[in-house]
Amino acid sequence: MSSSLKFYNTLTREKTAFQPIDADNVRMYVCGPTVYDYAHIGNARPAIVFDVLFRLLRHVYGDTHVTYARNITDVDDKINARALRDHPGLPLNDAIRLVTEKTETQYHQDIAALGCIEPTVEPRATDNIPQMVTIIERLIARGHAYVAEGEVLFDTKSMTDYGQLSKRPLDEQQAGARIAVDVHKKNPGDFVLWKLSSHNEPGWDSPWGRGRPGWHIECSAMSERYLGEVFDIHGGGLDLIFPHHENEIAQSRCAHGTHVMANVWMHNGFVQIEGRKMSKSDGNFITIHELLATETFGGRQWPGEILRLAMLMTHYREPIDFSVKRLEEAERLIAKWPAADAPDASVAPCPIVIEALGDDLNTVAAVQRLHQLAQEANADRALLPMFAASAALLGVLPKMAEVDEAVAAAIDALIGMRLEMLKAKNFAEADRIRNELSDKGIQLKDTKDAATGERVTTWEVKR
RNA sequence: GGCCUCGUGGCGGAGUGGUGACGCAGAGGACUGCAAAUCCUUGCACCCGAGUUCGAUUCUCGGCGAGGCCUCCA
């Protein structure tokens, strides 16, 4: 493979060349949503960022040679709470299913609007309980986990190099002293693999009784099932580094006896509002749905492609301060880009765009180049396919507006009338026609024929 | 307290040991009957201090400032 990809690896804190374990099957896992409520725009960032990465990998290694797994977390105490709150009359399992199905559907609609293509597999935690039990059994058998007071806990002291990802040695953690030190834990940093459920909590039978999994174990189980014990890339938000990913690593490595879980760990930065992390628990967040379908942000709705472009205008590891001004700039940019259908695979994207993306997903440079290509394509239609292929790689290609032939003919007729009015210097009538079309969302553009100096009018559907 | 990021013009943002990207907005102009679109021109910056260097925005150290993780969290 000639294209060279480099990614910043949280594990080493360095940008290094990417070498897939198997170029015929490049494997990536990304932590997906916990489905209890609308996803906020901060949740959209990893979905978009790793969607771009997925597209890039598919371009480099081939569409059928990349496996992208993104999970749905549908077992969680927040889901239970939401189910009890919203559907108090129903049996718990039914209430939970209502909450998770509704939220999952909404999530899929939201990120589809943001231009994200579907991952190869999207496993659910509840479909992988036996796999989790198997891993926990293995951890116990290998002396990395123990049972105490109805919980199965991971024994962090049993792993000599625990803390590599977050660079947080165990002894130093105690300085924080904010970890709830339960007496039944051998060490304060030990975390739950399995906990018993009461009657009004969802539960599954296990060797340790009817219970439910801890937070981290699902990703270990699902990544193993779909990607193998060791895979190429694991992604997620910065806040997952500790404890979630650290503990995933501990579980997977100790269960499998491997030196790494994933070779490359990539983490996206936060979306901020007024300089602070957007967070559900802090209450300062705006949902994707609100941006798309309501006027709560900036007094208007925002198309998904604008939200996506605004997101890609900042490097994925940097924080983004979400603002109306930023969205407006994205809108101005995209408004100048030509619409096109995605070309077939025979049209190569611009090498500069590929190179930019290959340099630790430098979407900023890629978008800048795209903007140049757009201007070139506007001047010379022959360059349109390359622009379109490049834009498609980023997932930000403006779609051709659907206009049927009869309408187009009517527009052309009106344009013909306007040109006649102009020749007759009947400006009032000419402007009336222009305004009439404008009101219907048709923007006229007057240019001059270079050879004859004659006025030439073209039109497009306003975006 | 421990551990991580980051600090570039009005805004967004690359990048580099040595001619101060680029985009958006702004200003001026061309074109136009007037617009829109397009094109041309243009002002504005590298947190502070010390060090290394012939030379630092770029390297080192120290400040200051912002944010994050250590508790559910993308």
Coordinates of N, CA and C in Angstrom, one line a residue, chain A residues 135-320:
Chain A
I135 N -15.4 -14.0 29.5 CA -14.2 -13.3 29.9 C -14.0 -13.2 31.4
I136 N -15.0 -12.9 32.1 CA -14.9 -12.8 33.5 C -14.5 -14.1 34.1
E137 N -15.0 -15.2 33.6 CA -14.6 -16.5 34.2 C -13.1 -16.7 33.9
R138 N -12.7 -16.3 32.7 CA -11.2 -16.4 32.4 C -10.4 -15.6 33.3
L139 N -10.8 -14.4 33.6 CA -10.1 -13.5 34.5 C -10.0 -14.1 35.9
I140 N -11.1 -14.7 36.4 CA -11.0 -15.3 37.7 C -10.0 -16.5 37.7
A141 N -10.1 -17.3 36.6 CA -9.3 -18.5 36.5 C -7.8 -18.1 36.5
R142 N -7.5 -16.9 35.9 CA -6.1 -16.5 35.8 C -5.7 -15.7 36.9
G143 N -6.5 -15.5 37.9 CA -6.1 -14.8 39.1 C -6.1 -13.3 39.0
H144 N -6.9 -12.8 38.0 CA -7.0 -11.3 37.8 C -8.3 -10.8 38.4
A145 N -9.2 -11.6 38.9 CA -10.5 -11.1 39.4 C -10.9 -12.0 40.6
Y146 N -11.7 -11.4 41.4 CA -12.2 -12.1 42.6 C -13.6 -11.7 42.9
V147 N -14.3 -12.6 43.7 CA -15.6 -12.4 44.1 C -15.7 -11.8 45.5
A148 N -16.4 -10.8 45.7 CA -16.6 -10.2 47.0 C -17.9 -9.6 47.2
E149 N -18.6 -10.0 48.1 CA -20.0 -9.4 48.5 C -20.9 -9.3 47.2
G150 N -20.9 -10.4 46.5 CA -21.9 -10.4 45.3 C -21.3 -9.7 44.1
E151 N -20.2 -9.2 44.2 CA -19.6 -8.5 43.0 C -18.4 -9.3 42.5
V152 N -18.1 -9.3 41.2 CA -16.9 -9.7 40.7 C -16.0 -8.5 40.4
L153 N -14.9 -8.5 41.0 CA -14.0 -7.3 40.8 C -12.7 -7.6 40.1
F154 N -12.2 -6.7 39.3 CA -10.9 -6.9 38.7 C -9.9 -6.5 39.7
D155 N -8.9 -7.3 39.8 CA -7.8 -7.0 40.8 C -6.7 -6.3 40.1
T156 N -6.7 -5.0 40.3 CA -5.7 -4.1 39.5 C -4.3 -4.4 39.9
K157 N -4.1 -4.9 41.1 CA -2.7 -5.2 41.6 C -2.1 -6.4 40.9
S158 N -3.0 -7.2 40.3 CA -2.6 -8.4 39.6 C -1.9 -8.1 38.2
M159 N -2.1 -6.9 37.8 CA -1.5 -6.5 36.5 C -0.4 -5.6 36.7
T160 N 0.8 -6.0 36.4 CA 2.0 -5.2 36.8 C 2.1 -3.9 36.1
D161 N 1.6 -3.9 34.9 CA 1.7 -2.6 34.1 C 0.4 -1.9 33.9
Y162 N -0.5 -2.0 34.9 CA -1.8 -1.3 34.8 C -1.5 0.2 34.8
G163 N -2.3 0.9 33.9 CA -2.1 2.3 33.9 C -1.3 2.9 32.8
Q164 N -1.0 2.1 31.8 CA -0.1 2.5 30.7 C -0.8 3.6 29.8
L165 N -2.0 3.5 29.6 CA -2.7 4.4 28.7 C -2.8 5.8 29.3
S166 N -3.3 5.8 30.5 CA -3.5 7.1 31.2 C -2.3 7.6 31.9
K167 N -1.2 6.8 31.9 CA 0.0 7.1 32.6 C -0.3 7.5 34.0
R168 N -1.0 6.6 34.6 CA -1.5 6.9 35.9 C -1.2 5.6 36.8
P169 N 0.0 5.6 37.4 CA 0.4 4.5 38.2 C -0.6 4.3 39.4
L170 N -0.8 3.1 39.7 CA -1.8 2.8 40.8 C -1.6 3.6 42.1
D171 N -0.4 3.6 42.5 CA -0.1 4.3 43.9 C -0.5 5.7 43.9
E172 N -0.3 6.4 42.7 CA -0.6 7.8 42.6 C -2.1 8.1 42.6
Q173 N -2.8 7.1 42.2 CA -4.3 7.4 42.2 C -4.8 7.7 43.5
Q174 N -4.2 7.1 44.5 CA -4.8 7.3 45.9 C -4.7 8.7 46.3
A175 N -3.8 9.5 45.7 CA -3.6 10.9 46.1 C -4.9 11.6 45.9
G176 N -5.6 11.3 44.8 CA -6.9 11.9 44.5 C -7.9 11.7 45.6
A177 N -7.9 10.5 46.0 CA -8.8 10.1 47.2 C -10.3 10.3 46.8
R178 N -10.6 10.4 45.5 CA -12.0 10.6 45.2 C -12.7 9.3 44.8
I179 N -11.9 8.2 44.7 CA -12.4 6.9 44.4 C -13.2 6.4 45.7
A180 N -14.4 6.0 45.5 CA -15.1 5.4 46.6 C -14.4 4.2 47.1
V181 N -13.8 4.2 48.3 CA -13.1 3.0 48.8 C -14.1 2.1 49.5
D182 N -14.5 1.1 48.7 CA -15.4 0.1 49.3 C -14.6 -0.9 50.1
V183 N -15.0 -1.2 51.2 CA -14.2 -2.1 52.0 C -14.0 -3.5 51.4
H184 N -14.9 -3.9 50.5 CA -14.8 -5.2 50.0 C -13.7 -5.2 48.8
K185 N -13.3 -4.1 48.4 CA -12.3 -4.1 47.4 C -10.9 -4.3 48.0
K186 N -10.1 -5.1 47.2 CA -8.7 -5.4 47.7 C -7.9 -4.1 47.5
N187 N -8.1 -3.4 46.4 CA -7.4 -2.2 46.2 C -8.5 -1.1 45.7
P188 N -8.2 0.1 46.1 CA -9.2 1.2 45.7 C -9.5 1.3 44.2
G189 N -8.5 0.9 43.4 CA -8.7 1.1 42.0 C -9.4 -0.1 41.3
D190 N -9.7 -1.2 42.1 CA -10.4 -2.3 41.5 C -11.8 -1.9 41.1
F191 N -12.2 -2.5 40.0 CA -13.5 -2.1 39.4 C -14.4 -3.3 39.1
V192 N -15.6 -3.0 39.0 CA -16.7 -4.1 38.9 C -16.7 -4.7 37.5
L193 N -16.7 -6.0 37.5 CA -16.9 -6.7 36.3 C -18.4 -7.2 36.2
W194 N -18.9 -7.6 37.3 CA -20.3 -8.1 37.4 C -20.8 -7.7 38.8
K195 N -22.1 -7.3 38.8 CA -22.7 -7.0 40.0 C -24.1 -7.6 40.1
L196 N -24.6 -8.0 41.3 CA -25.9 -8.6 41.4 C -27.0 -7.6 41.2
S197 N -28.1 -8.1 40.7 CA -29.2 -7.2 40.4 C -30.3 -7.5 41.4
S198 N -31.0 -6.5 41.9 CA -32.2 -6.7 42.7 C -33.4 -7.0 41.8
H199 N -34.5 -7.1 42.4 CA -35.7 -7.5 41.6 C -36.1 -6.5 40.6
N200 N -35.9 -5.2 40.9 CA -36.3 -4.2 40.0 C -35.1 -3.6 39.2
E201 N -34.1 -4.5 39.0 CA -33.0 -4.2 38.1 C -32.9 -5.3 37.0
P202 N -32.5 -4.9 35.8 CA -32.4 -6.0 34.8 C -31.2 -6.9 35.2
G203 N -31.4 -8.2 34.9 CA -30.3 -9.1 35.3 C -30.3 -10.3 34.4
W204 N -29.2 -11.0 34.4 CA -28.9 -12.2 33.6 C -28.3 -13.2 34.5
D205 N -28.7 -14.5 34.3 CA -28.1 -15.5 35.1 C -26.6 -15.7 34.8
S206 N -25.9 -16.0 35.9 CA -24.4 -16.1 35.7 C -23.9 -17.0 36.8
P207 N -22.7 -17.5 36.7 CA -22.2 -18.3 37.8 C -22.2 -17.6 39.2
W208 N -22.3 -16.3 39.1 CA -22.3 -15.5 40.4 C -23.6 -15.0 40.8
G209 N -24.7 -15.6 40.1 CA -26.0 -15.2 40.4 C -26.6 -14.2 39.4
R210 N -27.9 -13.9 39.5 CA -28.5 -13.0 38.6 C -28.0 -11.6 38.8
G211 N -27.4 -11.1 37.7 CA -26.8 -9.8 37.8 C -26.6 -9.1 36.5
R212 N -25.7 -8.1 36.5 CA -25.5 -7.4 35.2 C -24.0 -7.0 35.2
P213 N -23.6 -6.7 33.9 CA -22.1 -6.4 33.8 C -21.7 -5.1 34.3
G214 N -20.5 -4.9 34.6 CA -19.9 -3.6 34.9 C -19.8 -2.8 33.6
W215 N -19.4 -1.6 33.7 CA -19.4 -0.7 32.6 C -18.4 -1.1 31.5
H216 N -17.2 -1.5 31.9 CA -16.1 -1.7 30.9 C -16.1 -3.0 30.1
I217 N -16.7 -4.0 30.8 CA -16.5 -5.4 30.2 C -17.1 -5.6 28.8
E218 N -18.2 -4.8 28.6 CA -18.9 -5.0 27.3 C -17.9 -4.8 26.1
C219 N -17.1 -3.7 26.2 CA -16.2 -3.4 25.1 C -15.2 -4.5 24.9
S220 N -14.7 -5.0 26.0 CA -13.7 -6.1 25.9 C -14.4 -7.3 25.2
A221 N -15.6 -7.6 25.5 CA -16.3 -8.8 25.0 C -16.6 -8.6 23.5
M222 N -17.1 -7.4 23.2 CA -17.6 -7.2 21.8 C -16.4 -7.0 20.8
S223 N -15.3 -6.3 21.3 CA -14.2 -6.1 20.4 C -13.5 -7.5 20.1
E224 N -13.5 -8.3 21.2 CA -12.9 -9.7 20.9 C -13.8 -10.5 19.9
R225 N -15.1 -10.4 20.1 CA -15.9 -11.2 19.3 C -15.9 -10.7 17.8
Y226 N -15.8 -9.4 17.6 CA -15.9 -9.0 16.2 C -14.5 -8.6 15.6
L227 N -13.5 -8.3 16.4 CA -12.2 -7.9 15.9 C -11.1 -8.8 16.3
G228 N -11.3 -9.6 17.2 CA -10.2 -10.5 17.7 C -9.5 -10.0 19.0
E229 N -8.6 -10.7 19.5 CA -8.0 -10.4 20.8 C -7.2 -9.1 20.7
V230 N -6.5 -9.0 19.5 CA -5.7 -7.8 19.3 C -6.1 -7.2 18.0
F231 N -6.4 -5.9 18.0 CA -6.8 -5.3 16.7 C -6.1 -3.9 16.5
D232 N -6.5 -3.2 15.5 CA -5.6 -2.1 15.0 C -5.9 -0.8 15.8
I233 N -7.1 -0.3 15.8 CA -7.4 1.0 16.3 C -8.6 1.0 17.2
H234 N -8.4 1.6 18.3 CA -9.5 1.8 19.3 C -9.7 3.3 19.5
G235 N -10.9 3.8 19.3 CA -11.2 5.2 19.4 C -12.3 5.5 20.4
G236 N -12.3 6.8 20.7 CA -13.3 7.3 21.6 C -13.0 8.7 22.1
G237 N -13.8 9.2 23.0 CA -13.6 10.5 23.5 C -12.5 10.5 24.6
L238 N -11.9 11.7 24.7 CA -10.8 11.9 25.6 C -11.1 11.5 27.1
D239 N -12.4 11.7 27.4 CA -12.8 11.4 28.8 C -12.9 9.9 29.1
L240 N -12.7 9.1 28.0 CA -12.8 7.6 28.2 C -11.5 7.0 28.5
I241 N -10.4 7.8 28.4 CA -9.1 7.3 28.6 C -9.0 6.6 30.0
F242 N -9.4 7.4 30.9 CA -9.5 6.8 32.3 C -10.9 7.1 32.9
P243 N -11.5 6.1 33.4 CA -11.0 4.8 33.6 C -11.4 3.8 32.5
H244 N -12.4 4.2 31.6 CA -13.0 3.2 30.7 C -11.9 2.4 29.9
H245 N -11.2 3.1 29.1 CA -10.2 2.4 28.2 C -9.1 1.7 29.0
E246 N -8.7 2.4 30.1 CA -7.6 1.7 30.9 C -8.1 0.4 31.4
N247 N -9.4 0.3 31.8 CA -9.9 -0.9 32.3 C -10.3 -1.9 31.2
E248 N -10.7 -1.4 30.1 CA -10.9 -2.3 29.0 C -9.5 -3.1 28.7
I249 N -8.5 -2.3 28.6 CA -7.2 -2.8 28.3 C -6.8 -3.9 29.4
A250 N -7.0 -3.5 30.6 CA -6.7 -4.5 31.7 C -7.4 -5.8 31.5
Q251 N -8.7 -5.7 31.3 CA -9.5 -6.9 31.2 C -9.1 -7.7 30.0
S252 N -9.0 -7.1 28.8 CA -8.7 -7.8 27.6 C -7.3 -8.4 27.7
R253 N -6.4 -7.6 28.1 CA -5.0 -8.2 28.0 C -4.8 -9.3 29.0
C254 N -5.4 -9.1 30.2 CA -5.2 -10.2 31.2 C -6.0 -11.4 30.9
A255 N -7.2 -11.2 30.2 CA -8.0 -12.4 29.8 C -7.3 -13.2 28.7
H256 N -6.6 -12.4 27.8 CA -6.0 -13.1 26.6 C -4.5 -13.3 26.7
G257 N -3.9 -12.7 27.7 CA -2.5 -12.8 27.9 C -1.7 -12.2 26.7
T258 N -2.2 -11.0 26.3 CA -1.6 -10.3 25.2 C -0.9 -9.0 25.7
H259 N 0.0 -8.5 24.9 CA 0.8 -7.3 25.4 C 0.0 -6.0 25.1
V260 N -0.9 -6.1 24.1 CA -1.7 -4.9 23.8 C -3.1 -5.4 23.5
M261 N -4.1 -4.5 23.6 CA -5.4 -4.8 23.2 C -5.6 -4.3 21.8
A262 N -5.3 -3.0 21.6 CA -5.3 -2.4 20.3 C -3.9 -1.7 20.1
N263 N -3.4 -1.7 18.9 CA -2.1 -1.0 18.7 C -2.2 0.5 18.8
V264 N -3.3 1.0 18.2 CA -3.4 2.5 18.2 C -4.6 2.9 19.0
W265 N -4.4 3.9 19.9 CA -5.6 4.4 20.6 C -5.7 5.9 20.3
M266 N -6.9 6.2 19.7 CA -7.1 7.6 19.3 C -8.3 8.2 20.1
H267 N -8.1 9.4 20.5 CA -9.1 10.1 21.3 C -9.4 11.5 20.8
N268 N -10.7 11.7 20.6 CA -11.1 13.1 20.2 C -11.3 14.0 21.4
G269 N -11.0 15.3 21.1 CA -11.2 16.3 22.1 C -12.7 16.7 22.3
F270 N -12.9 17.6 23.2 CA -14.3 17.9 23.6 C -14.9 19.0 22.7
V271 N -16.2 18.9 22.7 CA -17.0 20.1 22.2 C -17.3 20.9 23.4
Q272 N -17.1 22.2 23.3 CA -17.3 23.0 24.5 C -18.4 24.0 24.2
I273 N -19.0 24.5 25.2 CA -19.9 25.6 25.1 C -19.4 26.6 26.1
E274 N -19.1 27.8 25.5 CA -18.6 28.9 26.3 C -17.3 28.4 27.1
G275 N -16.5 27.7 26.4 CA -15.2 27.3 27.0 C -15.2 26.2 28.0
R276 N -16.4 25.6 28.2 CA -16.5 24.5 29.1 C -17.0 23.3 28.4
K277 N -16.5 22.1 28.9 CA -16.9 20.9 28.4 C -18.5 20.7 28.4
M278 N -19.0 20.3 27.2 CA -20.4 20.0 27.2 C -20.6 18.7 27.8
S279 N -21.5 18.6 28.7 CA -21.7 17.4 29.5 C -23.1 17.2 30.0
K280 N -23.6 16.0 29.9 CA -25.0 15.8 30.3 C -25.1 16.0 31.8
S281 N -24.1 15.5 32.5 CA -24.2 15.6 34.0 C -24.2 17.1 34.5
D282 N -23.5 17.9 33.7 CA -23.4 19.3 34.0 C -24.6 20.1 33.5
G283 N -25.4 19.5 32.6 CA -26.6 20.2 32.1 C -26.3 21.2 31.0
N284 N -25.1 21.4 30.6 CA -24.8 22.4 29.5 C -24.6 21.6 28.3
F285 N -25.6 21.3 27.6 CA -25.4 20.6 26.3 C -26.6 20.9 25.4
I286 N -26.3 20.7 24.1 CA -27.3 20.8 23.1 C -27.3 19.6 22.3
T287 N -28.5 19.1 22.1 CA -28.6 17.8 21.4 C -28.5 18.0 19.9
I288 N -28.1 16.9 19.2 CA -28.0 16.9 17.7 C -29.4 17.2 17.2
H289 N -30.4 16.6 17.8 CA -31.7 16.7 17.3 C -32.2 18.2 17.4
E290 N -31.8 18.8 18.5 CA -32.2 20.3 18.7 C -31.6 21.1 17.6
L291 N -30.3 20.8 17.2 CA -29.7 21.6 16.2 C -30.3 21.4 14.8
L292 N -30.6 20.1 14.6 CA -31.2 19.7 13.3 C -32.6 20.2 13.1
A293 N -33.4 20.1 14.1 CA -34.9 20.2 13.9 C -35.5 21.2 14.7
T294 N -34.8 22.0 15.6 CA -35.5 23.0 16.3 C -34.7 24.3 16.2
E295 N -35.2 25.4 16.7 CA -34.6 26.7 16.6 C -34.0 27.1 17.9
T296 N -33.6 26.2 18.7 CA -33.1 26.6 20.1 C -31.6 27.1 20.0
F297 N -30.9 26.8 18.9 CA -29.5 27.3 18.9 C -29.4 28.3 17.8
G298 N -29.2 29.6 18.1 CA -29.0 30.6 17.1 C -30.4 31.0 16.4
G299 N -31.5 30.5 17.0 CA -32.8 30.9 16.4 C -33.1 30.3 15.1
R300 N -32.5 29.2 14.8 CA -32.7 28.5 13.5 C -32.3 27.1 13.5
Q301 N -32.7 26.4 12.4 CA -32.3 25.0 12.3 C -30.9 25.0 11.5
W302 N -30.2 23.9 11.7 CA -28.9 23.7 11.0 C -28.8 22.4 10.3
P303 N -28.6 22.5 9.0 CA -28.5 21.2 8.2 C -27.3 20.4 8.7
G304 N -27.5 19.1 8.6 CA -26.4 18.2 9.1 C -25.1 18.4 8.5
E305 N -25.1 18.8 7.2 CA -23.8 18.9 6.5 C -23.0 20.1 7.1
I306 N -23.8 21.1 7.5 CA -23.1 22.3 8.1 C -22.5 21.9 9.5
L307 N -23.2 21.1 10.2 CA -22.7 20.7 11.5 C -21.5 19.8 11.3
R308 N -21.5 19.0 10.3 CA -20.4 18.1 10.1 C -19.2 18.9 9.6
L309 N -19.4 19.8 8.7 CA -18.3 20.6 8.3 C -17.7 21.5 9.4
A310 N -18.6 22.1 10.2 CA -18.1 22.9 11.4 C -17.2 22.0 12.3
M311 N -17.6 20.8 12.4 CA -16.8 19.8 13.3 C -15.5 19.5 12.6
L312 N -15.4 19.4 11.3 CA -14.2 19.0 10.7 C -13.2 20.2 10.5
M313 N -13.7 21.4 10.8 CA -12.9 22.6 10.6 C -11.9 22.8 11.8
T314 N -11.9 21.9 12.7 CA -11.0 21.8 13.8 C -10.4 20.4 13.9
H315 N -9.1 20.4 14.2 CA -8.4 19.1 14.3 C -9.1 18.3 15.4
Y316 N -9.2 17.0 15.2 CA -10.0 16.2 16.1 C -9.5 16.1 17.6
R317 N -8.2 16.4 17.8 CA -7.7 16.3 19.1 C -7.9 17.6 19.9
E318 N -8.2 18.7 19.2 CA -8.3 20.0 19.8 C -9.8 20.2 20.3
P319 N -9.9 21.0 21.3 CA -11.3 21.3 21.7 C -12.0 22.2 20.7
I320 N -13.3 22.1 20.6 CA -14.1 23.0 19.7 C -15.0 23.8 20.6

